[in-house]
């Protein structure tokens, strides 16, 4: 199920897309960075062709986010900070660069699954803007795990911590590409996830 909660950052309002045209590399990159980061990128096309290219380019957006996270952690270490502080900085940067989109989705998913309700009711819970106890607990443990893992790696050397920050952010967006492959339906036809669900050919994913 591919979906993006409505409580997350609003989708950009693009200019009308050319009917039936193939999306170029520029359109794909703008779609990826415009929807997955806060970088000032204007999305000119919002159609299936652009969505396909954008989701294939999602790991590139993750790579940029990861490099920024690694740079923050490395800078904190260079300034005399502890591995724990460097890990905290590396974990905070992706949240800031995505407006917490992935964290918001994780919390909504935890609330929906934790409710143990039928699919329709679980989706209604996920759509709500507030965060329930399952979402709070999941976010807490996820962030603690991230910081703990990065702290241990930074303690072994800045290279290990920096590489981990880059790889984890990139791998997370690879998961997004796989989730958008054909055969995986959107959770709701009116949700933002419907724009990208099933857009990526299986072989390309």
PDB file of C-alpha atoms in Angstrom, residues 51-183:
ATOM      1  CA  UNK A  51       5.932  10.472 -11.162  1.00  0.00           C
ATOM      2  CA  UNK A  52       7.645   7.444 -12.705  1.00  0.00           C
ATOM      3  CA  UNK A  53      10.865   9.347 -13.255  1.00  0.00           C
ATOM      4  CA  UNK A  54      10.632  11.064  -9.897  1.00  0.00           C
ATOM      5  CA  UNK A  55      10.295   7.847  -7.954  1.00  0.00           C
ATOM      6  CA  UNK A  56      13.193   6.330  -9.887  1.00  0.00           C
ATOM      7  CA  UNK A  57      15.231   9.395  -8.871  1.00  0.00           C
ATOM      8  CA  UNK A  58      14.114   9.173  -5.230  1.00  0.00           C
ATOM      9  CA  UNK A  59      17.420   7.533  -4.145  1.00  0.00           C
ATOM     10  CA  UNK A  60      19.272  10.559  -5.565  1.00  0.00           C
ATOM     11  CA  UNK A  61      17.202  12.818  -3.332  1.00  0.00           C
ATOM     12  CA  UNK A  62      18.086  10.513  -0.443  1.00  0.00           C
ATOM     13  CA  UNK A  63      21.751  10.722  -1.375  1.00  0.00           C
ATOM     14  CA  UNK A  64      21.686  14.523  -1.125  1.00  0.00           C
ATOM     15  CA  UNK A  65      19.846  14.374   2.208  1.00  0.00           C
ATOM     16  CA  UNK A  66      22.349  11.800   3.475  1.00  0.00           C
ATOM     17  CA  UNK A  67      25.352  13.886   2.438  1.00  0.00           C
ATOM     18  CA  UNK A  68      23.899  16.867   4.322  1.00  0.00           C
ATOM     19  CA  UNK A  69      23.304  14.663   7.379  1.00  0.00           C
ATOM     20  CA  UNK A  70      26.863  13.339   7.220  1.00  0.00           C
ATOM     21  CA  UNK A  71      28.238  16.872   6.839  1.00  0.00           C
ATOM     22  CA  UNK A  72      26.369  18.002   9.949  1.00  0.00           C
ATOM     23  CA  UNK A  73      27.643  15.098  12.033  1.00  0.00           C
ATOM     24  CA  UNK A  74      31.203  15.498  10.793  1.00  0.00           C
ATOM     25  CA  UNK A  75      31.140  19.240  11.471  1.00  0.00           C
ATOM     26  CA  UNK A  76      29.939  18.688  15.033  1.00  0.00           C
ATOM     27  CA  UNK A  77      32.758  16.217  15.634  1.00  0.00           C
ATOM     28  CA  UNK A  78      35.299  18.638  14.158  1.00  0.00           C
ATOM     29  CA  UNK A  79      34.044  21.347  16.509  1.00  0.00           C
ATOM     30  CA  UNK A  80      34.702  19.112  19.496  1.00  0.00           C
ATOM     31  CA  UNK A  81      31.279  17.570  19.905  1.00  0.00           C
ATOM     32  CA  UNK A  82      30.775  14.054  21.185  1.00  0.00           C
ATOM     33  CA  UNK A  83      29.750  11.115  18.967  1.00  0.00           C
ATOM     34  CA  UNK A  84      26.314  11.324  20.581  1.00  0.00           C
ATOM     35  CA  UNK A  85      25.938  14.978  19.573  1.00  0.00           C
ATOM     36  CA  UNK A  86      27.158  14.208  16.051  1.00  0.00           C
ATOM     37  CA  UNK A  87      24.640  11.369  15.774  1.00  0.00           C
ATOM     38  CA  UNK A  88      21.843  13.639  16.972  1.00  0.00           C
ATOM     39  CA  UNK A  89      22.757  16.206  14.337  1.00  0.00           C
ATOM     40  CA  UNK A  90      22.865  13.574  11.606  1.00  0.00           C
ATOM     41  CA  UNK A  91      19.444  12.286  12.632  1.00  0.00           C
ATOM     42  CA  UNK A  92      17.933  15.783  12.822  1.00  0.00           C
ATOM     43  CA  UNK A  93      19.020  16.939   9.365  1.00  0.00           C
ATOM     44  CA  UNK A  94      16.870  14.468   7.353  1.00  0.00           C
ATOM     45  CA  UNK A  95      13.847  15.417   9.456  1.00  0.00           C
ATOM     46  CA  UNK A  96      14.455  19.091   8.713  1.00  0.00           C
ATOM     47  CA  UNK A  97      15.150  18.581   5.005  1.00  0.00           C
ATOM     48  CA  UNK A  98      11.922  16.603   4.530  1.00  0.00           C
ATOM     49  CA  UNK A  99       9.682  18.607   6.905  1.00  0.00           C
ATOM     50  CA  UNK A 100       9.381  15.404   8.905  1.00  0.00           C
ATOM     51  CA  UNK A 101       7.448  13.764   6.075  1.00  0.00           C
ATOM     52  CA  UNK A 102       8.888  10.297   6.730  1.00  0.00           C
ATOM     53  CA  UNK A 103       8.439  10.640  10.495  1.00  0.00           C
ATOM     54  CA  UNK A 104       4.857  11.795  10.083  1.00  0.00           C
ATOM     55  CA  UNK A 105       4.115   8.834   7.836  1.00  0.00           C
ATOM     56  CA  UNK A 106       5.734   6.427  10.286  1.00  0.00           C
ATOM     57  CA  UNK A 107       3.656   7.781  13.168  1.00  0.00           C
ATOM     58  CA  UNK A 108       0.429   7.630  11.168  1.00  0.00           C
ATOM     59  CA  UNK A 109       1.179   4.068  10.073  1.00  0.00           C
ATOM     60  CA  UNK A 110       1.858   3.005  13.663  1.00  0.00           C
ATOM     61  CA  UNK A 111      -1.393   4.565  14.837  1.00  0.00           C
ATOM     62  CA  UNK A 112      -3.351   2.898  12.051  1.00  0.00           C
ATOM     63  CA  UNK A 113      -1.863  -0.560  12.542  1.00  0.00           C
ATOM     64  CA  UNK A 114      -1.821  -0.262  16.318  1.00  0.00           C
ATOM     65  CA  UNK A 115      -5.535   0.438  16.409  1.00  0.00           C
ATOM     66  CA  UNK A 116      -6.226  -3.151  15.238  1.00  0.00           C
ATOM     67  CA  UNK A 117      -9.292  -1.829  13.430  1.00  0.00           C
ATOM     68  CA  UNK A 118     -10.610  -2.775   9.973  1.00  0.00           C
ATOM     69  CA  UNK A 119      -8.741  -1.238   7.008  1.00  0.00           C
ATOM     70  CA  UNK A 120     -11.267   1.564   6.463  1.00  0.00           C
ATOM     71  CA  UNK A 121     -11.091   2.671  10.105  1.00  0.00           C
ATOM     72  CA  UNK A 122      -7.299   2.331  10.173  1.00  0.00           C
ATOM     73  CA  UNK A 123      -6.996   4.607   7.124  1.00  0.00           C
ATOM     74  CA  UNK A 124      -9.298   7.137   8.789  1.00  0.00           C
ATOM     75  CA  UNK A 125      -7.028   7.136  11.854  1.00  0.00           C
ATOM     76  CA  UNK A 126      -3.948   7.562   9.669  1.00  0.00           C
ATOM     77  CA  UNK A 127      -5.548  10.539   7.918  1.00  0.00           C
ATOM     78  CA  UNK A 128      -6.108  12.453  11.150  1.00  0.00           C
ATOM     79  CA  UNK A 129      -3.648  15.268  11.867  1.00  0.00           C
ATOM     80  CA  UNK A 130      -3.014  14.348  15.500  1.00  0.00           C
ATOM     81  CA  UNK A 131      -0.607  11.644  16.675  1.00  0.00           C
ATOM     82  CA  UNK A 132      -1.793   8.887  18.980  1.00  0.00           C
ATOM     83  CA  UNK A 133       0.128   6.877  21.589  1.00  0.00           C
ATOM     84  CA  UNK A 134       1.295   4.229  19.106  1.00  0.00           C
ATOM     85  CA  UNK A 135       2.699   6.933  16.860  1.00  0.00           C
ATOM     86  CA  UNK A 136       4.510   8.680  19.711  1.00  0.00           C
ATOM     87  CA  UNK A 137       6.055   5.449  21.002  1.00  0.00           C
ATOM     88  CA  UNK A 138       7.141   4.384  17.510  1.00  0.00           C
ATOM     89  CA  UNK A 139       8.747   7.756  16.770  1.00  0.00           C
ATOM     90  CA  UNK A 140      10.528   7.728  20.123  1.00  0.00           C
ATOM     91  CA  UNK A 141      12.076   4.296  19.647  1.00  0.00           C
ATOM     92  CA  UNK A 142      12.881   4.891  15.963  1.00  0.00           C
ATOM     93  CA  UNK A 143      14.750   8.124  16.699  1.00  0.00           C
ATOM     94  CA  UNK A 144      16.533   6.640  19.708  1.00  0.00           C
ATOM     95  CA  UNK A 145      17.621   3.685  17.567  1.00  0.00           C
ATOM     96  CA  UNK A 146      18.903   6.002  14.833  1.00  0.00           C
ATOM     97  CA  UNK A 147      20.899   8.119  17.260  1.00  0.00           C
ATOM     98  CA  UNK A 148      22.246   5.081  19.096  1.00  0.00           C
ATOM     99  CA  UNK A 149      23.392   3.378  15.896  1.00  0.00           C
ATOM    100  CA  UNK A 150      25.015   6.509  14.494  1.00  0.00           C
ATOM    101  CA  UNK A 151      26.627   7.345  17.828  1.00  0.00           C
ATOM    102  CA  UNK A 152      28.353   3.974  17.955  1.00  0.00           C
ATOM    103  CA  UNK A 153      29.612   4.395  14.395  1.00  0.00           C
ATOM    104  CA  UNK A 154      30.826   7.953  14.945  1.00  0.00           C
ATOM    105  CA  UNK A 155      32.658   6.707  18.025  1.00  0.00           C
ATOM    106  CA  UNK A 156      34.610   4.356  15.727  1.00  0.00           C
ATOM    107  CA  UNK A 157      35.547   7.253  13.458  1.00  0.00           C
ATOM    108  CA  UNK A 158      33.899  10.057  11.511  1.00  0.00           C
ATOM    109  CA  UNK A 159      34.153   8.120   8.244  1.00  0.00           C
ATOM    110  CA  UNK A 160      32.022   5.257   9.518  1.00  0.00           C
ATOM    111  CA  UNK A 161      29.376   7.597  10.883  1.00  0.00           C
ATOM    112  CA  UNK A 162      29.307   9.722   7.741  1.00  0.00           C
ATOM    113  CA  UNK A 163      29.052   6.712   5.419  1.00  0.00           C
ATOM    114  CA  UNK A 164      26.229   5.278   7.516  1.00  0.00           C
ATOM    115  CA  UNK A 165      24.305   8.561   7.364  1.00  0.00           C
ATOM    116  CA  UNK A 166      24.610   8.664   3.575  1.00  0.00           C
ATOM    117  CA  UNK A 167      23.759   4.992   3.022  1.00  0.00           C
ATOM    118  CA  UNK A 168      20.759   4.974   5.352  1.00  0.00           C
ATOM    119  CA  UNK A 169      19.156   8.012   3.702  1.00  0.00           C
ATOM    120  CA  UNK A 170      19.747   6.597   0.232  1.00  0.00           C
ATOM    121  CA  UNK A 171      18.476   3.124   1.125  1.00  0.00           C
ATOM    122  CA  UNK A 172      15.317   4.611   2.628  1.00  0.00           C
ATOM    123  CA  UNK A 173      14.474   6.231  -0.704  1.00  0.00           C
ATOM    124  CA  UNK A 174      15.270   3.001  -2.536  1.00  0.00           C
ATOM    125  CA  UNK A 175      12.476   1.484  -0.456  1.00  0.00           C
ATOM    126  CA  UNK A 176      10.194   4.239  -1.749  1.00  0.00           C
ATOM    127  CA  UNK A 177      11.063   3.339  -5.342  1.00  0.00           C
ATOM    128  CA  UNK A 178      10.221  -0.308  -4.648  1.00  0.00           C
ATOM    129  CA  UNK A 179       6.952   0.662  -2.954  1.00  0.00           C
ATOM    130  CA  UNK A 180       5.881   2.569  -6.081  1.00  0.00           C
ATOM    131  CA  UNK A 181       6.387  -0.340  -8.469  1.00  0.00           C
ATOM    132  CA  UNK A 182       3.544  -1.669 -10.552  1.00  0.00           C
ATOM    133  CA  UNK A 183       1.198  -4.020  -8.741  1.00  0.00           C
TER     134      UNK A 183
END
